[in-house]
């Protein structure tokens, strides 16, 4: 008969365990089992006592037992997965935590066995759902790219022939209403072209991933300001840029991100008031580090413009969402959706803070070393 652990406190703990528990000698002979193990395995306590562990754990060998014992010399417990055998011949996947016990009756090993059938099935369903979602997103992005690309050709023809017609002497034969209609057609074609180009830009973020490299945001912002020179001159605005960090990122997308945010800040200024935009970095706050990672840094783009209702702070990042008409402020309603997509591809977060008439602040939290999107 096998030696049995007799520690009363241990026996009480063993029986109260939620998991099935088997106590064995270091040789692998089962010395005791709790009620949960009897329920799981279909054996009585007396049937389990004295039998060997390989009778209930599939693939258990003396060599594996030796490996576990050696691992327990360095660690408090060993965690492994295996298949367990019930008395009726059925098999179930199990997660087994193994501990070494020093009791009055000697040294024993305790195997805590948990049935993970439902967890494995849930993981399988989750993996299948994620795979379906990835395929669906890929198909949708490809569809958006193809459709947007193909739509540009008829628009180019509409614009080209409209401009050709406007350049002929036939314009003089048209009424004022007809000339107005032609002008509206050309303006609508130009707006539709801008919308398509925006959708293309959004789809390319996912379908045409660039190479990650070290990017100087100081240099990036400098290049953006050179591109915005005419807008700054026309509006009388200025951009104050503080020292910005280097990031591991896609250079083209970082430039697109800063171009959209600074351009927006200049565009939505108060009538008659030259815009002032500040771009600076600050250490990430605790909540921001929790969301992005310990190496996160926050980049802030803030302005003194017209601002917006804080209730709209999430909506403005949705594609085609505009808070103002095109007559008030030009644009397609895609730029901020592009910004969010770029930031999320780099493992970051973006949020907007504002109040009407008090400017807007966009906070971009990015890891200094960005991981590729799954």
Short mmCIF file of C-alpha atoms in Angstrom, two decimals:
data_model
loop_
_atom_site.label_atom_id
_atom_site.label_comp_id
_atom_site.label_asym_id
_atom_site.label_seq_id
_atom_site.Cartn_x
_atom_site.Cartn_y
_atom_site.Cartn_z
CA UNK A 1 0.00 0.00 0.00
CA UNK A 2 1.27 3.45 -0.86
CA UNK A 3 2.27 5.96 1.76
CA UNK A 4 -0.49 8.53 2.37
CA UNK A 5 -0.11 12.21 3.23
CA UNK A 6 -1.57 12.61 6.67
CA UNK A 7 -1.31 16.35 7.38
CA UNK A 8 -4.80 17.36 8.58
CA UNK A 9 -4.55 20.95 7.36
CA UNK A 10 -3.39 19.79 3.96
CA UNK A 11 -6.21 17.26 3.74
CA UNK A 12 -8.75 19.99 4.48
CA UNK A 13 -7.23 22.23 1.82
CA UNK A 14 -7.12 19.37 -0.67
CA UNK A 15 -10.81 18.61 -0.30
CA UNK A 16 -11.80 22.30 -0.59
CA UNK A 17 -9.91 22.81 -3.86
CA UNK A 18 -12.04 23.75 -6.87
CA UNK A 19 -9.66 21.80 -9.11
CA UNK A 20 -9.23 18.07 -9.21
CA UNK A 21 -6.18 17.22 -7.12
CA UNK A 22 -4.04 14.11 -7.17
CA UNK A 23 -1.26 13.59 -4.61
CA UNK A 24 1.50 11.22 -5.67
CA UNK A 25 4.72 9.90 -4.31
CA UNK A 26 7.76 11.19 -6.20
CA UNK A 27 7.78 7.83 -7.99
CA UNK A 28 4.42 8.67 -9.61
CA UNK A 29 2.22 6.35 -7.50
CA UNK A 30 -1.04 8.08 -6.52
CA UNK A 31 -1.32 8.44 -2.74
CA UNK A 32 -4.58 10.41 -2.47
CA UNK A 33 -7.23 12.28 -4.45
CA UNK A 34 -9.86 14.83 -3.57
CA UNK A 35 -13.60 14.59 -4.29
CA UNK A 36 -13.25 16.76 -7.40
CA UNK A 37 -10.72 14.33 -8.91
CA UNK A 38 -13.06 11.41 -8.24
CA UNK A 39 -15.88 13.32 -9.96
CA UNK A 40 -13.71 14.30 -12.96
CA UNK A 41 -12.10 10.91 -13.49
CA UNK A 42 -14.92 8.57 -12.50
CA UNK A 43 -12.81 6.60 -10.05
CA UNK A 44 -13.37 6.14 -6.35
CA UNK A 45 -10.74 7.33 -3.91
CA UNK A 46 -9.71 3.75 -3.14
CA UNK A 47 -9.41 2.94 -6.86
CA UNK A 48 -7.08 5.89 -7.40
CA UNK A 49 -4.87 5.18 -4.39
CA UNK A 50 -1.99 2.90 -5.33
CA UNK A 51 -2.49 3.30 -9.10
CA UNK A 52 0.06 5.05 -11.26
CA UNK A 53 -0.28 8.53 -12.68
CA UNK A 54 0.02 7.33 -16.29
CA UNK A 55 -3.32 5.55 -15.84
CA UNK A 56 -5.10 8.91 -15.73
CA UNK A 57 -2.69 11.28 -17.54
CA UNK A 58 -2.16 10.38 -21.20
CA UNK A 59 1.46 10.34 -22.32
CA UNK A 60 2.85 10.46 -18.80
CA UNK A 61 6.22 8.69 -18.64
CA UNK A 62 8.98 8.20 -16.06
CA UNK A 63 11.12 10.52 -18.20
CA UNK A 64 8.53 13.31 -18.02
CA UNK A 65 8.21 12.76 -14.27
CA UNK A 66 11.98 13.15 -13.93
CA UNK A 67 11.89 16.38 -15.94
CA UNK A 68 9.12 17.75 -13.70
CA UNK A 69 11.03 16.83 -10.55
CA UNK A 70 14.14 18.60 -11.85
CA UNK A 71 12.11 21.69 -12.73
CA UNK A 72 10.62 21.75 -9.24
CA UNK A 73 14.16 21.96 -7.83
CA UNK A 74 14.26 25.53 -9.24
CA UNK A 75 10.59 26.61 -9.35
CA UNK A 76 7.71 26.55 -6.91
CA UNK A 77 5.41 24.89 -9.44
CA UNK A 78 5.34 23.52 -12.98
CA UNK A 79 2.47 24.23 -15.39
CA UNK A 80 1.75 21.96 -18.34
CA UNK A 81 -1.09 20.79 -20.56
CA UNK A 82 -2.00 17.17 -21.21
CA UNK A 83 -4.97 14.89 -21.88
CA UNK A 84 -6.56 13.06 -18.97
CA UNK A 85 -8.31 9.68 -19.14
CA UNK A 86 -11.60 8.92 -17.40
CA UNK A 87 -12.59 5.47 -16.23
CA UNK A 88 -15.24 5.29 -18.99
CA UNK A 89 -12.53 5.79 -21.66
CA UNK A 90 -13.31 9.40 -22.52
CA UNK A 91 -10.51 11.93 -22.79
CA UNK A 92 -10.47 15.64 -21.91
CA UNK A 93 -7.79 18.34 -22.26
CA UNK A 94 -6.42 19.54 -18.96
CA UNK A 95 -4.15 22.18 -17.53
CA UNK A 96 -2.06 20.70 -14.72
CA UNK A 97 -0.20 22.65 -12.05
CA UNK A 98 2.34 20.54 -10.15
CA UNK A 99 3.80 21.39 -6.73
CA UNK A 100 6.19 19.59 -4.39
CA UNK A 101 4.87 19.09 -0.85
CA UNK A 102 6.91 18.45 2.27
CA UNK A 103 4.54 16.78 4.74
CA UNK A 104 4.96 14.75 7.91
CA UNK A 105 4.57 11.50 5.94
CA UNK A 106 7.29 12.47 3.46
CA UNK A 107 7.76 14.34 0.17
CA UNK A 108 4.88 14.25 -2.31
CA UNK A 109 3.86 15.83 -5.60
CA UNK A 110 0.45 17.46 -5.91
CA UNK A 111 -1.22 17.62 -9.34
CA UNK A 112 -4.02 20.20 -9.63
CA UNK A 113 -6.00 19.28 -12.74
CA UNK A 114 -8.40 21.64 -14.50
CA UNK A 115 -10.63 20.63 -17.41
CA UNK A 116 -10.02 23.19 -20.20
CA UNK A 117 -12.40 21.74 -22.80
CA UNK A 118 -14.66 24.81 -22.80
CA UNK A 119 -11.69 27.19 -22.82
CA UNK A 120 -10.14 25.42 -25.79
CA UNK A 121 -13.43 25.52 -27.67
CA UNK A 122 -13.82 29.23 -26.89
CA UNK A 123 -10.25 29.90 -28.05
CA UNK A 124 -10.91 28.01 -31.26
CA UNK A 125 -14.10 30.00 -31.92
CA UNK A 126 -12.26 33.24 -31.15
CA UNK A 127 -9.42 32.39 -33.54
CA UNK A 128 -11.93 31.54 -36.26
CA UNK A 129 -13.83 34.78 -35.66
CA UNK A 130 -10.63 36.83 -35.76
CA UNK A 131 -9.57 35.10 -38.98
CA UNK A 132 -12.97 35.82 -40.54
CA UNK A 133 -12.77 39.43 -39.39
CA UNK A 134 -9.26 39.81 -40.82
CA UNK A 135 -10.42 38.41 -44.16
CA UNK A 136 -13.48 40.65 -44.13
CA UNK A 137 -11.40 43.74 -43.36
CA UNK A 138 -8.90 42.83 -46.05
CA UNK A 139 -11.65 42.31 -48.61
CA UNK A 140 -13.30 45.59 -47.62
CA UNK A 141 -10.04 47.54 -47.85
CA UNK A 142 -9.27 45.99 -51.24
CA UNK A 143 -12.79 46.75 -52.44
CA UNK A 144 -12.52 50.38 -51.31
CA UNK A 145 -9.19 50.74 -53.07
CA UNK A 146 -10.36 49.17 -56.36
CA UNK A 147 -13.69 51.02 -56.45
CA UNK A 148 -12.13 54.35 -55.56
CA UNK A 149 -9.38 53.90 -58.12
CA UNK A 150 -11.83 52.93 -60.88
CA UNK A 151 -14.16 55.84 -60.08
CA UNK A 152 -11.44 58.38 -60.77
CA UNK A 153 -11.35 57.76 -64.53
CA UNK A 154 -14.93 58.87 -65.33
CA UNK A 155 -14.49 61.85 -63.02
CA UNK A 156 -11.32 62.86 -64.86
CA UNK A 157 -13.22 62.71 -68.13
CA UNK A 158 -16.09 64.78 -66.75
CA UNK A 159 -13.67 67.43 -65.52
CA UNK A 160 -11.57 67.35 -68.70
CA UNK A 161 -14.49 67.72 -71.11
CA UNK A 162 -16.14 70.32 -68.88
CA UNK A 163 -12.97 72.41 -68.91
CA UNK A 164 -12.60 71.95 -72.66
CA UNK A 165 -16.17 73.10 -73.18
CA UNK A 166 -15.63 76.10 -70.92
CA UNK A 167 -12.61 77.06 -73.01
CA UNK A 168 -14.52 77.11 -76.31
CA UNK A 169 -16.59 79.88 -77.84
CA UNK A 170 -19.72 77.88 -77.08
CA UNK A 171 -19.75 79.35 -73.56
CA UNK A 172 -20.86 82.69 -75.02
CA UNK A 173 -24.02 81.07 -76.38
CA UNK A 174 -25.06 79.77 -72.95
CA UNK A 175 -27.39 81.52 -70.60
CA UNK A 176 -26.23 82.60 -67.16
CA UNK A 177 -28.13 79.65 -65.67
CA UNK A 178 -26.40 77.19 -68.00
CA UNK A 179 -22.97 78.57 -67.17
CA UNK A 180 -23.85 78.27 -63.47
CA UNK A 181 -24.91 74.65 -63.97
CA UNK A 182 -21.62 73.84 -65.70
CA UNK A 183 -19.68 75.49 -62.88
CA UNK A 184 -21.58 73.41 -60.31
CA UNK A 185 -20.88 70.22 -62.26
CA UNK A 186 -17.16 70.95 -62.29
CA UNK A 187 -17.13 71.89 -58.61
CA UNK A 188 -18.98 68.68 -57.70
CA UNK A 189 -16.56 66.62 -59.81
CA UNK A 190 -13.62 68.26 -58.03
CA UNK A 191 -15.20 67.53 -54.62
CA UNK A 192 -15.89 63.91 -55.61
CA UNK A 193 -12.28 63.55 -56.74
CA UNK A 194 -11.11 64.83 -53.36
CA UNK A 195 -13.40 62.35 -51.58
CA UNK A 196 -12.10 59.44 -53.65
CA UNK A 197 -8.50 60.44 -53.04
CA UNK A 198 -9.29 60.57 -49.33
CA UNK A 199 -10.78 57.06 -49.39
CA UNK A 200 -7.75 55.85 -51.31
CA UNK A 201 -5.44 57.40 -48.72
CA UNK A 202 -7.39 55.66 -45.94
CA UNK A 203 -7.31 52.25 -47.67
CA UNK A 204 -3.60 52.53 -48.48
CA UNK A 205 -2.75 52.86 -44.80
CA UNK A 206 -3.72 49.20 -44.36
CA UNK A 207 -3.03 47.75 -47.80
CA UNK A 208 0.34 49.37 -48.47
CA UNK A 209 2.31 49.11 -45.26
CA UNK A 210 5.68 50.85 -45.43
CA UNK A 211 8.96 50.02 -43.76
CA UNK A 212 9.39 51.07 -40.14
CA UNK A 213 12.46 53.17 -39.47
CA UNK A 214 13.72 55.81 -37.07
CA UNK A 215 11.72 58.99 -37.75
CA UNK A 216 12.65 62.45 -36.46
CA UNK A 217 9.35 64.21 -35.71
CA UNK A 218 11.29 67.50 -35.56
CA UNK A 219 12.29 67.03 -39.19
CA UNK A 220 8.81 65.78 -40.13
CA UNK A 221 7.09 68.86 -38.69
CA UNK A 222 9.67 71.10 -40.40
CA UNK A 223 8.82 69.52 -43.76
CA UNK A 224 5.09 69.91 -43.11
CA UNK A 225 5.50 73.60 -42.27
CA UNK A 226 7.40 74.12 -45.53
CA UNK A 227 4.46 72.57 -47.39
CA UNK A 228 2.01 74.84 -45.51
CA UNK A 229 4.01 78.01 -46.17
CA UNK A 230 1.39 79.57 -48.45
CA UNK A 231 -1.48 78.81 -46.06
CA UNK A 232 0.47 80.31 -43.19
CA UNK A 233 1.24 83.41 -45.21
CA UNK A 234 -2.34 83.85 -46.42
CA UNK A 235 -3.84 83.41 -42.95
CA UNK A 236 -1.14 85.33 -41.09
CA UNK A 237 -0.86 82.31 -38.81
CA UNK A 238 2.11 80.81 -37.01
CA UNK A 239 3.11 77.40 -35.70
CA UNK A 240 5.19 77.07 -32.55
CA UNK A 241 6.95 73.70 -32.50
CA UNK A 242 8.75 72.42 -29.42
CA UNK A 243 11.35 69.69 -29.35
CA UNK A 244 9.83 66.42 -30.53
CA UNK A 245 11.10 62.85 -30.07
CA UNK A 246 12.31 60.28 -32.58
CA UNK A 247 10.02 57.30 -33.14
CA UNK A 248 10.24 53.96 -34.91
CA UNK A 249 7.51 54.47 -37.49
CA UNK A 250 6.54 54.69 -41.14
CA UNK A 251 7.91 58.07 -42.32
CA UNK A 252 5.24 58.76 -44.94
CA UNK A 253 2.42 58.06 -42.50
CA UNK A 254 3.98 60.22 -39.77
CA UNK A 255 4.19 63.10 -42.24
CA UNK A 256 0.59 62.52 -43.29
CA UNK A 257 -0.48 62.50 -39.63
CA UNK A 258 1.23 65.80 -38.79
CA UNK A 259 0.13 67.41 -42.09
CA UNK A 260 -3.53 66.61 -41.38
CA UNK A 261 -3.47 67.73 -37.75
CA UNK A 262 -1.54 70.98 -38.30
CA UNK A 263 -3.50 71.73 -41.48
CA UNK A 264 -6.79 71.27 -39.60
CA UNK A 265 -5.59 73.50 -36.78
CA UNK A 266 -4.80 76.28 -39.28
CA UNK A 267 -8.07 75.82 -41.19
CA UNK A 268 -10.51 76.04 -38.29
CA UNK A 269 -9.40 79.45 -37.00
CA UNK A 270 -11.69 82.22 -35.82
CA UNK A 271 -12.76 84.64 -38.58
CA UNK A 272 -10.40 87.59 -38.75
CA UNK A 273 -8.02 86.11 -36.16
CA UNK A 274 -4.65 84.75 -37.39
CA UNK A 275 -4.32 81.17 -36.14
CA UNK A 276 -1.70 80.11 -33.63
CA UNK A 277 -0.82 76.42 -33.41
CA UNK A 278 1.43 74.75 -30.84
CA UNK A 279 3.06 71.35 -31.39
CA UNK A 280 4.95 69.81 -28.48
CA UNK A 281 5.74 66.57 -26.68
CA UNK A 282 5.19 65.65 -23.04
CA UNK A 283 5.68 62.52 -20.93
CA UNK A 284 2.82 60.06 -21.19
CA UNK A 285 0.46 59.93 -18.21
CA UNK A 286 -0.11 56.71 -16.27
CA UNK A 287 -3.38 55.88 -18.07
CA UNK A 288 -1.73 56.56 -21.41
CA UNK A 289 1.17 54.24 -20.58
CA UNK A 290 -1.31 51.57 -19.48
CA UNK A 291 -3.00 51.78 -22.89
CA UNK A 292 0.08 52.05 -25.12
CA UNK A 293 3.11 50.84 -23.16
CA UNK A 294 5.78 52.05 -20.78
CA UNK A 295 7.81 53.66 -23.58
CA UNK A 296 4.87 55.82 -24.71
CA UNK A 297 5.22 59.52 -25.42
CA UNK A 298 2.44 62.06 -25.99
CA UNK A 299 2.48 64.51 -28.93
CA UNK A 300 0.09 67.45 -28.62
CA UNK A 301 -1.25 69.66 -31.42
CA UNK A 302 -3.36 72.50 -30.06
CA UNK A 303 -4.82 75.68 -31.53
CA UNK A 304 -6.77 78.79 -30.57
CA UNK A 305 -9.47 78.29 -33.18
CA UNK A 306 -13.24 77.87 -33.17
CA UNK A 307 -13.20 74.60 -31.22
CA UNK A 308 -16.14 72.19 -31.09
CA UNK A 309 -18.64 70.61 -28.72
CA UNK A 310 -16.81 68.03 -26.55
CA UNK A 311 -19.72 65.64 -27.16
CA UNK A 312 -18.40 65.37 -30.73
CA UNK A 313 -14.85 64.40 -29.70
CA UNK A 314 -15.27 60.77 -30.81
CA UNK A 315 -17.49 61.40 -33.82
CA UNK A 316 -14.97 63.64 -35.59
CA UNK A 317 -12.67 60.64 -36.15
CA UNK A 318 -15.32 58.80 -38.19
CA UNK A 319 -15.02 58.89 -41.95
CA UNK A 320 -17.12 61.57 -43.72
CA UNK A 321 -18.11 63.15 -40.39
CA UNK A 322 -18.09 66.93 -40.59
CA UNK A 323 -19.08 69.47 -37.94
CA UNK A 324 -19.35 72.30 -40.48
CA UNK A 325 -20.65 72.65 -44.03
CA UNK A 326 -18.33 72.84 -47.02
CA UNK A 327 -19.47 76.40 -47.51
CA UNK A 328 -18.09 77.29 -44.08
CA UNK A 329 -14.87 75.24 -44.22
CA UNK A 330 -13.53 73.19 -47.11
CA UNK A 331 -12.68 69.52 -46.64
CA UNK A 332 -13.87 65.96 -47.13
CA UNK A 333 -14.37 64.68 -43.59
CA UNK A 334 -11.70 62.01 -44.08
CA UNK A 335 -8.53 63.61 -42.68
CA UNK A 336 -9.10 62.77 -39.01
CA UNK A 337 -10.20 59.21 -39.87
CA UNK A 338 -6.84 58.84 -41.64
CA UNK A 339 -5.09 60.19 -38.53
CA UNK A 340 -6.76 57.67 -36.25
CA UNK A 341 -5.96 54.79 -38.61
CA UNK A 342 -2.28 55.81 -38.77
CA UNK A 343 -2.00 56.13 -34.98
CA UNK A 344 -3.72 52.80 -34.33
CA UNK A 345 -1.47 51.06 -36.89
CA UNK A 346 1.48 52.22 -34.84
CA UNK A 347 0.02 50.84 -31.62
CA UNK A 348 -1.05 54.26 -30.30
CA UNK A 349 -4.14 56.21 -29.30
CA UNK A 350 -5.49 59.60 -30.37
CA UNK A 351 -8.10 61.78 -28.70
CA UNK A 352 -9.53 65.26 -29.12
CA UNK A 353 -10.29 67.81 -26.41
CA UNK A 354 -12.15 71.05 -27.05
CA UNK A 355 -14.85 73.54 -26.16
CA UNK A 356 -16.69 75.84 -28.57
CA UNK A 357 -14.74 79.05 -29.12
CA UNK A 358 -11.76 77.90 -27.04
CA UNK A 359 -9.63 76.04 -29.54
CA UNK A 360 -8.93 72.33 -29.88
CA UNK A 361 -6.25 69.99 -28.60
CA UNK A 362 -5.34 66.67 -30.22
CA UNK A 363 -3.28 64.28 -28.09
CA UNK A 364 -1.46 61.49 -29.91
CA UNK A 365 0.09 58.82 -27.69
CA UNK A 366 2.60 56.63 -29.51
CA UNK A 367 5.18 54.05 -28.45
CA UNK A 368 8.73 55.11 -29.25
CA UNK A 369 9.19 51.65 -30.74
CA UNK A 370 6.04 50.82 -32.66
CA UNK A 371 4.99 47.22 -33.18
CA UNK A 372 3.55 46.15 -36.49
CA UNK A 373 -0.19 45.86 -36.62
CA UNK A 374 -1.58 42.35 -36.44
#
